[in-house]
XYZ file of C-alpha atoms in Angstrom:
687
model
C 0.245 0.091 -0.255
C 2.458 2.504 0.695
C 5.814 2.901 -1.877
C 8.767 2.332 0.627
C 11.608 4.051 -0.771
C 15.212 1.486 0.067
C 17.814 3.084 1.860
C 20.086 3.670 -1.458
C 16.677 5.959 -2.261
C 16.544 8.463 0.432
C 18.884 10.452 2.491
C 20.306 8.374 5.816
C 18.564 9.106 8.422
C 15.448 10.338 6.989
C 12.076 8.940 7.368
C 10.095 10.158 4.138
C 7.185 8.785 5.657
C 3.617 8.726 3.574
C 0.663 9.433 5.254
C -2.059 6.789 4.178
C -5.672 8.528 2.259
C -8.328 9.501 3.581
C -9.959 6.956 1.947
C -8.565 4.192 2.688
C -10.706 0.973 3.724
C -10.349 -0.248 8.033
C -9.121 -3.335 6.400
C -6.263 -1.994 4.497
C -5.138 0.210 7.281
C -4.982 -2.620 9.184
C -3.291 -5.295 7.151
C -0.654 -2.953 6.285
C -0.169 -1.683 9.525
C 0.207 -5.570 10.640
C 2.656 -6.006 8.081
C 4.472 -2.962 8.963
C 4.993 -4.544 12.202
C 6.021 -7.637 10.849
C 8.740 -6.118 8.004
C 9.893 -3.849 11.268
C 10.328 -7.578 13.506
C 12.458 -9.205 10.489
C 15.287 -6.689 11.032
C 15.688 -8.791 14.990
C 18.025 -11.339 13.420
C 20.236 -9.006 11.277
C 23.844 -7.072 12.663
C 23.166 -4.331 14.835
C 26.863 -2.663 14.275
C 25.547 0.543 17.336
C 22.265 0.822 19.342
C 22.063 -2.655 19.844
C 20.297 -2.416 23.318
C 17.652 0.200 21.938
C 16.641 -1.593 18.770
C 15.953 -5.026 21.176
C 13.908 -2.367 22.812
C 11.742 -1.310 19.594
C 11.472 -5.783 18.928
C 10.118 -5.764 21.999
C 7.440 -3.467 22.050
C 6.370 -3.428 18.121
C 5.766 -7.792 18.761
C 2.801 -6.794 22.083
C 1.426 -3.708 19.636
C 0.812 -6.582 16.848
C -1.245 -8.399 19.083
C -2.789 -5.283 19.782
C -3.785 -4.643 16.900
C -4.245 -8.577 15.365
C -6.894 -8.471 17.844
C -8.632 -5.084 16.500
C -8.983 -6.910 12.761
C -10.005 -9.734 14.463
C -12.925 -8.799 16.425
C -13.937 -5.027 15.674
C -16.111 -5.296 12.292
C -16.865 -1.243 11.802
C -14.435 1.675 12.957
C -15.088 4.806 13.899
C -13.328 7.637 11.944
C -11.323 8.037 15.063
C -10.036 4.867 15.733
C -9.136 4.859 11.652
C -7.226 8.468 12.254
C -5.453 6.765 15.152
C -4.513 3.886 13.455
C -2.927 6.016 10.733
C -0.739 7.941 12.687
C 0.290 5.101 13.785
C 1.453 3.923 10.523
C 3.587 6.439 9.962
C 5.270 6.018 13.214
C 5.511 2.604 12.284
C 7.277 4.075 8.167
C 9.701 5.830 9.955
C 10.799 3.115 12.536
C 11.076 0.590 10.122
C 13.501 3.139 7.865
C 15.718 3.386 11.265
C 15.839 0.415 11.518
C 17.027 0.201 8.329
C 19.827 2.133 8.299
C 21.256 0.814 11.476
C 21.570 -2.198 9.780
C 23.205 -1.053 6.974
C 25.961 -1.729 5.160
C 28.936 -0.032 4.209
C 27.162 2.491 7.277
C 28.496 1.226 10.294
C 31.137 3.907 10.947
C 29.227 6.345 10.102
C 26.207 5.246 12.158
C 28.534 4.813 15.137
C 29.538 8.311 15.030
C 25.908 9.262 15.313
C 25.011 7.234 17.709
C 24.061 9.415 20.533
C 22.216 11.007 17.941
C 20.196 7.445 16.596
C 19.262 7.001 19.940
C 17.474 9.782 19.789
C 15.724 8.494 17.045
C 14.758 5.495 18.609
C 13.566 7.286 21.660
C 11.848 9.718 19.691
C 9.899 7.438 17.407
C 9.159 4.791 20.120
C 7.288 7.551 22.604
C 5.451 8.877 19.014
C 4.282 5.474 19.555
C 3.257 5.563 23.337
C 1.238 8.827 23.000
C -0.661 7.508 19.525
C -2.081 4.277 22.223
C -2.268 6.946 24.357
C -4.725 8.948 22.993
C -6.397 5.280 21.315
C -9.951 5.908 21.507
C -10.778 2.399 23.017
C -13.829 3.138 24.310
C -15.411 3.145 21.088
C -14.368 -0.262 20.268
C -15.336 -4.386 21.316
C -12.041 -5.880 22.352
C -11.077 -7.909 25.525
C -9.959 -6.578 28.795
C -6.845 -8.622 28.110
C -5.984 -6.122 24.716
C -6.150 -2.866 26.382
C -3.983 -4.340 29.736
C -1.753 -4.833 27.011
C -2.299 -1.402 25.572
C -1.794 0.522 28.765
C 1.467 -2.136 29.699
C 3.163 -0.932 26.270
C 2.578 2.856 27.011
C 4.025 1.955 30.827
C 6.959 0.664 29.584
C 7.846 3.147 26.298
C 7.433 5.915 28.894
C 10.089 3.917 32.028
C 12.849 3.021 29.351
C 15.504 5.732 29.041
C 16.786 4.305 25.376
C 20.454 5.735 26.180
C 23.046 5.042 24.075
C 25.123 2.029 24.324
C 27.863 2.043 26.582
C 30.102 -0.065 23.913
C 29.264 2.200 21.669
C 30.935 5.214 23.649
C 34.008 3.247 23.886
C 34.142 3.047 20.699
C 33.687 6.130 19.672
C 36.177 7.005 21.922
C 38.658 5.094 20.328
C 38.330 6.097 16.912
C 38.208 10.278 17.892
C 41.802 8.730 19.591
C 42.701 7.589 16.095
C 41.480 9.988 13.751
C 43.743 12.405 16.715
C 46.795 10.674 15.910
C 46.343 11.373 11.711
C 45.705 14.430 12.492
C 49.450 14.669 14.054
C 51.280 12.195 11.718
C 51.437 9.291 13.928
C 50.460 5.924 12.939
C 47.567 4.406 15.271
C 47.723 1.358 16.435
C 46.796 -1.150 15.091
C 45.141 -3.348 17.888
C 43.177 -0.077 18.903
C 42.013 0.567 15.247
C 41.006 -3.484 15.005
C 39.229 -2.906 18.109
C 36.978 -0.757 16.097
C 36.261 -2.574 13.582
C 35.792 -5.677 15.669
C 33.350 -3.250 17.320
C 31.260 -2.607 13.828
C 31.174 -6.204 12.908
C 33.948 -5.227 10.154
C 36.249 -8.533 9.544
C 37.385 -8.474 5.808
C 38.532 -5.986 2.809
C 35.254 -5.585 1.142
C 33.523 -4.890 3.954
C 35.761 -1.429 4.626
C 35.406 -1.404 0.415
C 32.042 -0.435 0.805
C 31.702 1.331 3.661
C 34.461 4.305 1.625
C 32.500 3.852 -1.210
C 29.432 4.728 1.385
C 31.041 7.789 2.690
C 32.345 8.861 -0.561
C 28.726 9.193 -1.310
C 27.633 11.060 1.398
C 30.348 13.825 0.760
C 28.940 14.066 -3.041
C 25.626 14.374 -1.082
C 26.395 17.165 1.188
C 28.623 18.726 -0.627
C 26.467 19.213 -3.783
C 23.849 20.381 -0.660
C 26.179 22.705 0.814
C 26.193 20.969 4.199
C 27.631 22.089 6.968
C 31.271 21.925 7.173
C 31.944 20.073 10.212
C 30.015 17.153 8.552
C 32.233 16.969 5.593
C 35.248 17.525 7.680
C 33.711 14.137 9.555
C 33.002 12.367 6.572
C 35.460 12.788 4.943
C 37.820 11.753 7.711
C 35.857 8.352 8.272
C 36.812 8.232 4.919
C 40.842 8.335 5.672
C 40.837 5.747 7.682
C 38.414 3.525 6.789
C 40.594 4.011 3.666
C 44.267 3.230 5.773
C 42.154 0.085 7.481
C 41.409 -2.128 3.903
C 45.343 -0.735 2.857
C 46.638 -1.900 5.930
C 44.844 -3.926 7.916
C 43.536 -6.321 6.052
C 46.125 -8.533 3.495
C 43.437 -10.729 1.260
C 41.024 -8.875 -0.930
C 37.841 -11.200 -0.570
C 37.206 -10.999 -4.298
C 38.191 -12.328 -7.072
C 37.120 -10.378 -9.166
C 38.740 -7.298 -7.562
C 41.675 -8.413 -8.920
C 41.185 -8.292 -12.276
C 39.469 -4.962 -12.228
C 39.338 -2.975 -9.599
C 35.389 -2.962 -9.731
C 32.590 -5.501 -9.248
C 31.223 -6.944 -12.119
C 28.048 -5.044 -13.448
C 25.590 -7.186 -15.148
C 24.952 -8.165 -18.208
C 22.772 -6.866 -21.258
C 20.274 -9.232 -19.696
C 18.781 -7.193 -17.250
C 18.060 -4.667 -19.557
C 15.749 -6.811 -21.735
C 12.386 -5.216 -19.254
C 13.876 -2.259 -19.266
C 11.550 0.986 -21.168
C 14.568 2.800 -22.610
C 11.692 5.550 -21.910
C 12.255 4.959 -17.866
C 15.367 6.222 -17.986
C 15.272 10.109 -19.189
C 13.767 12.605 -17.604
C 10.069 13.337 -18.099
C 10.969 17.057 -18.404
C 13.878 17.045 -20.627
C 13.774 13.328 -22.238
C 17.193 13.168 -22.436
C 19.324 10.470 -20.313
C 19.257 11.398 -16.746
C 23.227 11.562 -15.371
C 21.262 12.861 -11.497
C 18.357 11.203 -11.007
C 16.725 12.441 -7.547
C 12.953 10.998 -6.160
C 10.420 13.351 -5.437
C 8.065 12.502 -2.478
C 5.719 11.829 -4.899
C 7.749 9.167 -5.721
C 8.320 9.789 -9.373
C 12.078 10.634 -10.910
C 13.268 13.246 -12.279
C 16.853 14.418 -13.267
C 18.281 16.809 -10.811
C 19.069 20.349 -12.990
C 15.338 19.929 -14.715
C 13.907 19.431 -11.094
C 15.530 22.506 -9.986
C 14.313 24.510 -13.217
C 10.951 23.054 -11.957
C 10.952 25.251 -8.721
C 13.242 27.856 -9.087
C 10.381 28.998 -11.753
C 7.984 28.757 -9.305
C 6.615 25.071 -8.620
C 5.568 23.336 -5.612
C 4.239 20.785 -7.849
C 4.840 17.360 -9.626
C 5.407 17.962 -13.110
C 3.987 14.515 -14.186
C 0.755 14.143 -11.627
C 0.258 18.470 -11.127
C -0.198 16.927 -7.274
C 0.921 19.026 -5.019
C 4.300 18.635 -2.950
C 4.440 18.733 0.776
C 8.266 18.907 0.633
C 10.637 19.915 -3.029
C 13.405 17.205 -0.414
C 15.522 15.754 -3.569
C 16.211 11.968 -2.498
C 19.319 10.670 -5.189
C 17.820 7.685 -6.847
C 21.608 5.990 -6.346
C 19.742 2.586 -8.180
C 18.049 4.189 -11.055
C 21.421 6.065 -11.570
C 24.121 2.905 -11.642
C 21.323 1.259 -14.449
C 21.705 4.154 -16.377
C 25.087 3.913 -16.566
C 25.392 0.570 -16.983
C 22.859 1.064 -19.958
C 25.094 3.657 -21.468
C 28.759 1.878 -20.897
C 26.850 -1.102 -22.918
C 25.305 -0.027 -25.443
C 27.321 2.469 -26.511
C 25.639 5.916 -24.957
C 28.087 8.278 -24.391
C 27.370 9.362 -20.861
C 26.334 12.816 -19.795
C 28.142 14.401 -17.553
C 26.064 16.060 -14.456
C 26.676 19.278 -13.487
C 25.770 18.670 -10.169
C 28.783 19.722 -7.849
C 28.640 16.118 -6.739
C 30.066 14.838 -9.641
C 32.612 17.429 -9.931
C 35.718 15.473 -8.218
C 37.473 18.641 -8.593
C 36.014 19.084 -4.839
C 39.374 15.855 -4.163
C 41.852 18.559 -5.288
C 42.447 18.739 -1.398
C 42.049 15.633 2.337
C 38.495 17.051 3.618
C 40.009 16.737 6.590
C 43.753 17.178 8.628
C 43.179 13.519 9.994
C 42.044 12.676 5.964
C 45.482 13.898 4.679
C 47.397 12.482 7.522
C 46.153 8.707 7.170
C 46.772 9.218 3.640
C 49.442 10.445 3.929
C 50.982 7.782 6.210
C 49.539 5.294 4.124
C 51.222 6.130 0.866
C 54.303 5.883 2.860
C 53.275 2.210 3.792
C 52.129 0.988 0.451
C 55.692 2.557 -1.187
C 57.670 0.547 0.934
C 55.644 -2.566 0.004
C 55.365 -1.940 -3.489
C 59.587 -1.790 -3.528
C 60.159 -4.293 -0.149
C 57.271 -6.832 -0.644
C 57.160 -10.263 -1.794
C 54.537 -10.853 -4.981
C 51.506 -11.217 -3.607
C 51.906 -7.487 -1.446
C 53.249 -5.881 -4.459
C 49.833 -6.867 -6.547
C 47.752 -5.815 -3.332
C 49.493 -3.245 -3.194
C 49.097 -1.719 -6.711
C 45.112 -2.746 -6.645
C 45.213 -0.879 -3.838
C 47.098 2.692 -5.148
C 44.439 1.685 -8.619
C 41.675 2.329 -5.874
C 42.626 4.885 -4.026
C 43.198 7.136 -7.312
C 40.157 6.152 -9.269
C 38.188 9.313 -8.208
C 40.477 10.915 -5.333
C 42.912 14.336 -7.004
C 44.484 14.697 -3.678
C 45.299 10.747 -3.702
C 46.920 11.053 -6.850
C 48.934 14.064 -5.708
C 50.309 12.587 -2.391
C 51.977 9.195 -4.655
C 53.174 11.138 -6.752
C 55.316 13.442 -4.272
C 55.994 10.704 -2.669
C 58.003 8.428 -5.939
C 55.540 5.813 -6.451
C 55.394 6.397 -10.300
C 58.828 4.885 -10.924
C 58.142 1.937 -8.620
C 54.850 0.694 -10.440
C 56.702 1.662 -13.931
C 59.094 -0.690 -13.125
C 55.838 -3.971 -11.680
C 55.202 -2.933 -15.386
C 57.691 -5.556 -16.487
C 56.654 -8.701 -14.521
C 55.768 -11.341 -15.050
C 52.356 -11.869 -13.250
C 49.820 -10.651 -15.506
C 47.656 -9.498 -12.384
C 50.794 -7.352 -11.119
C 51.502 -5.805 -14.169
C 47.014 -4.671 -15.296
C 46.455 -3.430 -11.861
C 50.204 -1.156 -11.735
C 49.583 0.501 -15.575
C 45.620 0.614 -13.781
C 47.739 3.173 -11.098
C 50.219 4.894 -13.778
C 46.262 5.519 -16.283
C 44.961 7.101 -13.273
C 48.346 9.115 -11.983
C 48.583 10.051 -15.427
C 44.960 12.286 -15.489
C 47.721 14.215 -12.637
C 49.508 16.899 -13.962
C 52.409 15.982 -11.694
C 51.871 12.260 -13.125
C 52.669 13.036 -16.396
C 55.606 14.795 -15.669
C 56.406 12.089 -13.507
C 55.933 9.304 -15.786
C 57.660 10.844 -18.703
C 60.586 11.579 -16.906
C 61.459 7.985 -15.499
C 61.400 6.895 -18.848
C 58.157 5.382 -18.869
C 56.403 5.851 -22.084
C 57.649 3.080 -24.459
C 57.656 0.755 -20.911
C 53.851 2.051 -21.169
C 53.844 0.649 -25.394
C 55.492 -2.214 -24.304
C 52.122 -2.936 -21.757
C 49.758 -2.036 -25.450
C 51.568 -3.680 -27.554
C 52.804 -7.283 -25.063
C 50.884 -6.340 -22.745
C 49.507 -10.697 -20.269
C 46.262 -9.498 -20.341
C 43.957 -7.230 -23.002
C 43.114 -5.152 -19.702
C 46.456 -4.450 -19.656
C 46.322 -3.673 -22.809
C 42.983 -1.103 -22.692
C 44.733 0.791 -19.364
C 48.031 1.156 -21.597
C 45.923 2.722 -24.417
C 44.424 4.902 -22.213
C 47.838 5.778 -20.066
C 48.623 7.056 -24.177
C 45.440 9.552 -24.122
C 46.273 11.391 -21.243
C 49.365 11.930 -21.599
C 49.369 13.482 -25.025
C 46.857 15.982 -23.754
C 50.740 17.335 -23.695
C 52.261 18.335 -27.011
C 56.001 17.223 -26.628
C 54.472 13.815 -25.734
C 52.748 13.992 -28.230
C 55.344 13.765 -30.381
C 57.320 11.687 -27.874
C 54.977 8.648 -27.831
C 54.804 9.020 -31.726
C 58.780 8.750 -32.668
C 57.740 5.386 -30.361
C 57.732 2.666 -33.698
C 55.211 0.735 -32.136
C 53.325 3.330 -30.705
C 50.577 4.583 -33.177
C 50.999 1.145 -34.973
C 50.077 -0.565 -31.424
C 46.764 1.480 -31.153
C 45.530 0.680 -34.983
C 46.118 -3.069 -33.732
C 44.428 -2.730 -30.764
C 40.968 -0.988 -32.664
C 41.288 -4.413 -34.430
C 40.090 -6.296 -30.393
C 36.860 -7.678 -30.147
C 36.982 -6.064 -26.867
C 34.423 -2.426 -27.326
C 36.698 -1.122 -24.599
C 40.367 -1.549 -26.256
C 38.358 -0.016 -29.482
C 37.143 3.209 -27.677
C 40.054 3.298 -25.365
C 42.828 3.339 -28.518
C 40.659 5.581 -30.958
C 40.910 7.962 -28.554
C 45.066 8.168 -27.809
C 44.573 7.515 -31.902
C 42.641 11.001 -31.899
C 44.678 12.397 -29.011
C 47.878 11.630 -30.887
C 46.898 13.178 -34.451
C 46.925 16.967 -32.410
C 50.813 17.149 -33.253
C 51.068 17.883 -37.111
C 53.845 14.863 -37.201
C 51.287 12.179 -36.717
C 49.432 12.281 -39.477
C 51.831 10.122 -41.737
C 52.469 7.893 -38.915
C 48.595 7.514 -38.525
C 48.259 6.647 -42.483
C 51.164 4.311 -43.479
C 49.681 2.194 -40.417
C 46.438 1.590 -41.675
C 44.471 3.414 -40.195
C 41.519 4.384 -42.853
C 40.852 0.905 -44.078
C 40.715 -0.104 -40.627
C 38.319 2.560 -39.523
C 36.023 2.576 -42.429
C 35.460 -0.926 -41.639
C 34.926 -0.204 -38.720
C 31.973 2.473 -39.534
C 30.083 -0.198 -41.617
C 30.390 -2.652 -38.831
C 29.383 -0.962 -35.648
C 25.909 0.084 -34.346
C 27.967 1.793 -31.101
C 27.870 5.216 -31.221
C 30.944 6.079 -29.192
C 32.783 4.342 -31.250
C 31.371 5.206 -34.512
C 31.843 8.778 -33.675
C 35.476 8.792 -32.315
C 36.676 6.921 -36.193
C 34.466 9.566 -37.248
C 36.859 12.180 -35.456
C 40.028 10.226 -36.125
C 38.958 9.948 -40.365
C 37.929 14.179 -40.152
C 40.981 15.190 -38.860
C 42.656 12.430 -41.329
C 40.924 14.668 -44.390
C 42.307 17.754 -43.538
C 45.332 17.248 -45.136
C 44.798 15.760 -49.050
C 47.095 12.185 -48.212
C 44.505 11.786 -46.062
C 41.543 12.864 -48.573
C 43.008 10.501 -51.252
C 43.289 7.628 -48.926
C 39.917 8.484 -47.647
C 38.180 8.761 -51.196
C 39.764 5.355 -52.928
C 38.174 3.065 -50.276
C 35.253 4.070 -50.839
C 34.562 6.293 -47.730
C 32.467 9.408 -49.421
C 29.432 7.021 -49.656
C 29.646 5.609 -46.666
C 30.081 9.203 -45.132
C 27.112 10.943 -46.637
C 25.017 7.292 -45.406
C 25.900 8.075 -42.404
C 24.859 12.021 -42.145
C 21.918 10.667 -43.402
C 20.522 8.046 -40.831
C 22.578 8.875 -37.390
C 20.746 10.942 -35.028
C 23.509 11.829 -32.740
C 24.824 15.126 -32.733
C 28.565 14.376 -32.427
C 28.723 11.713 -35.171
C 26.362 14.291 -37.476
C 29.510 17.411 -36.845
C 31.882 14.578 -37.894
C 30.445 14.090 -40.416
C 30.804 17.501 -41.904
C 33.897 18.598 -40.718
C 34.712 15.322 -43.229
C 32.518 16.357 -45.936
C 34.042 20.290 -45.987
C 37.656 18.729 -46.245
C 36.716 16.045 -48.930
C 35.006 18.980 -50.984
C 38.039 20.913 -50.130
C 41.365 18.993 -50.951
C 38.483 16.044 -53.325
C 38.487 18.459 -56.631
C 35.684 18.587 -58.834
C 34.640 14.553 -58.656
C 33.800 14.896 -55.226
C 31.524 18.035 -55.538
C 29.938 16.270 -58.070
C 29.212 13.251 -56.933
C 27.739 14.928 -53.679
C 25.471 17.713 -55.110
C 23.688 14.252 -57.004
C 22.493 13.316 -53.824
C 19.206 14.556 -52.744
C 19.182 13.667 -49.495
C 22.314 15.158 -48.993
C 21.031 18.588 -48.905
C 18.572 18.016 -46.982
C 20.616 16.699 -43.953
C 22.835 19.574 -44.381
C 20.140 21.963 -43.939
C 19.113 20.226 -41.222
C 22.470 21.107 -39.785
C 21.910 24.284 -40.154
C 18.896 24.796 -37.617
C 19.606 21.460 -35.124
C 23.519 21.422 -35.483
C 26.236 22.058 -33.407
C 27.906 25.619 -33.929
C 30.833 24.118 -35.919
C 28.330 21.756 -37.941
C 26.127 24.128 -38.710
C 28.815 26.667 -39.862
C 30.852 23.900 -41.497
C 27.520 22.850 -43.542
C 26.455 25.981 -44.472
C 30.034 26.257 -45.986
C 29.542 22.942 -47.802
C 25.847 24.071 -48.719
C 27.608 27.326 -50.673
C 29.809 25.214 -52.545
C 27.188 22.975 -54.095
C 25.160 25.832 -55.065
C 28.042 27.958 -56.591
C 28.853 24.506 -58.623
C 25.058 23.882 -59.687
C 25.303 27.439 -60.580
C 28.478 27.413 -62.640
C 27.746 26.375 -66.706
C 31.441 25.975 -67.380
C 33.909 22.850 -66.009
C 36.597 25.753 -65.795
C 34.430 27.809 -63.973
C 32.776 24.946 -61.588
C 37.375 24.436 -60.928
C 38.701 28.059 -60.333
C 35.080 29.515 -58.261
C 34.270 25.955 -56.574
C 37.564 24.930 -55.182
C 41.656 26.846 -53.927
C 43.225 23.916 -55.902
C 42.331 21.528 -59.206
C 42.405 18.257 -57.773
C 40.586 15.037 -59.231
C 40.524 11.879 -57.374
C 37.972 8.952 -58.539
C 34.931 8.410 -55.744
C 32.703 6.182 -54.796
């Protein structure tokens, strides 16, 4: 009857309860109450990291309440309005209790629950006493109940009012230990591992994956708090806990307890089988009709993209856009489940992921540590990791490279610390390892470090380019080759590096060879790396000599992935800017294929690259190219469409092509066509 938001669909320690509708039947309301009470009691066997005593007292009182509710359902036939009103208020309170218990037992949130243990204890007190207040004003005299049931209600009220619901003494001791550890981090002192384990044991965190879940939860909360502009103290505390948990994950736990973590540093995403029953329109915002990047749910239960719904509210609207329902609250609850589904769908179907404009997606917030405790934890941790890279066993080196890979995935500060501490040369040495996991985790870590300006410099200064190209060509696993290609892409953002990479005789041929791989990630990483290298003019002939043109044209004919098509066109458009590139494209039937793609594609980036490439072919290809294009009536429709609907760049170039085609059509003599339409006389047989 009542829509239940899971823990991942709502803000932590919030209770978005919904009042039962006025027209609900008494029997439906009672059944829902009893089901809700049953849901609450189902949490009893679960692990409570904090407030164990308060949770047990709650279960005891809810069990007594269920007996009372069941008797009402079994004996009372026609309930007066006052009783229904009281039952509705009880329903509201039980919803909030269920949310509180859900948060108390949520995996990944245990450290945050510990530092909020006093607040949680207070919530138990408020909600259970609210239950007692509801029972105290319950109109028992208006319904026919047994004396035992009435006595039970009085017993519940007395017991609740007598109960103090204090913070757990063990929680307080664990909290003291935790604060002492955080103080050590602030002072740059490595904490006592025994003290750390005492805190972890209290929280029930006994394996690497549990620590990872804590870090992921804390990172998500930091992003949300940052986006919402919450208090600085909350952000500092969350950041301190994240530093603590990252330290524990790397130092306290020797074994990564999921094999997949060694392979790729992330959990396996579900396959496309999971999307068979999903309507893609459900992944789009009802306001913008575009794929959502940051979906949030309103109190009405409907989901919108954050930026779209915020504009809606700022326009003075206080209703749900889809239903017109007036909203009691404009709170936006992040829908992380849907967000994950959208990201997986985009990744599996080659749909470019829309970059969120919200601050929580901007990792520039990680340029500095969120607190002095987090800063100290990372710096102490960095020294330990380097020691293991130098002196550890193969297993220790593999785990250390993997930990660096995880630490540097989304944190600029972590990247900076690891680069400045001298991690790069040790990771480069591991690229020559004969252990495939060590090599893969090392190149993945270097990929993350190459995103940092100092990291790029450290890799090149330590003669890392040749080692990365070695992995590109001879990596022990295809995943390592894929990561090497991506690393070259980031390194190529520096002009000097583009020339150095191109001068390596194995680099560009290696990237072209990787495009042939069936793995779409390999193709994409290789394509963007080639595109980046082409910014340096000296690499133009190298890409042509590697046989890129026929390979890319073939990919355009056979691929249905928008990202691969767009990336291939971007390379070909750059090559077409010079005469030898134009000749290579035209001689392999590229003109006809290009027009077909422009006429059929719906992707903005694809159309822009098509128009850019067409203009280059017209300018460099001579009269024959223009003559062929003039004979294609569908082309003019596509070009005019780009004038009004395309990007500013596509519109400008489409206008230039239209002008060339019109001049050619209106010319009366071949000689006039050549001199008026094209700057040089070039004739290339096409189609």
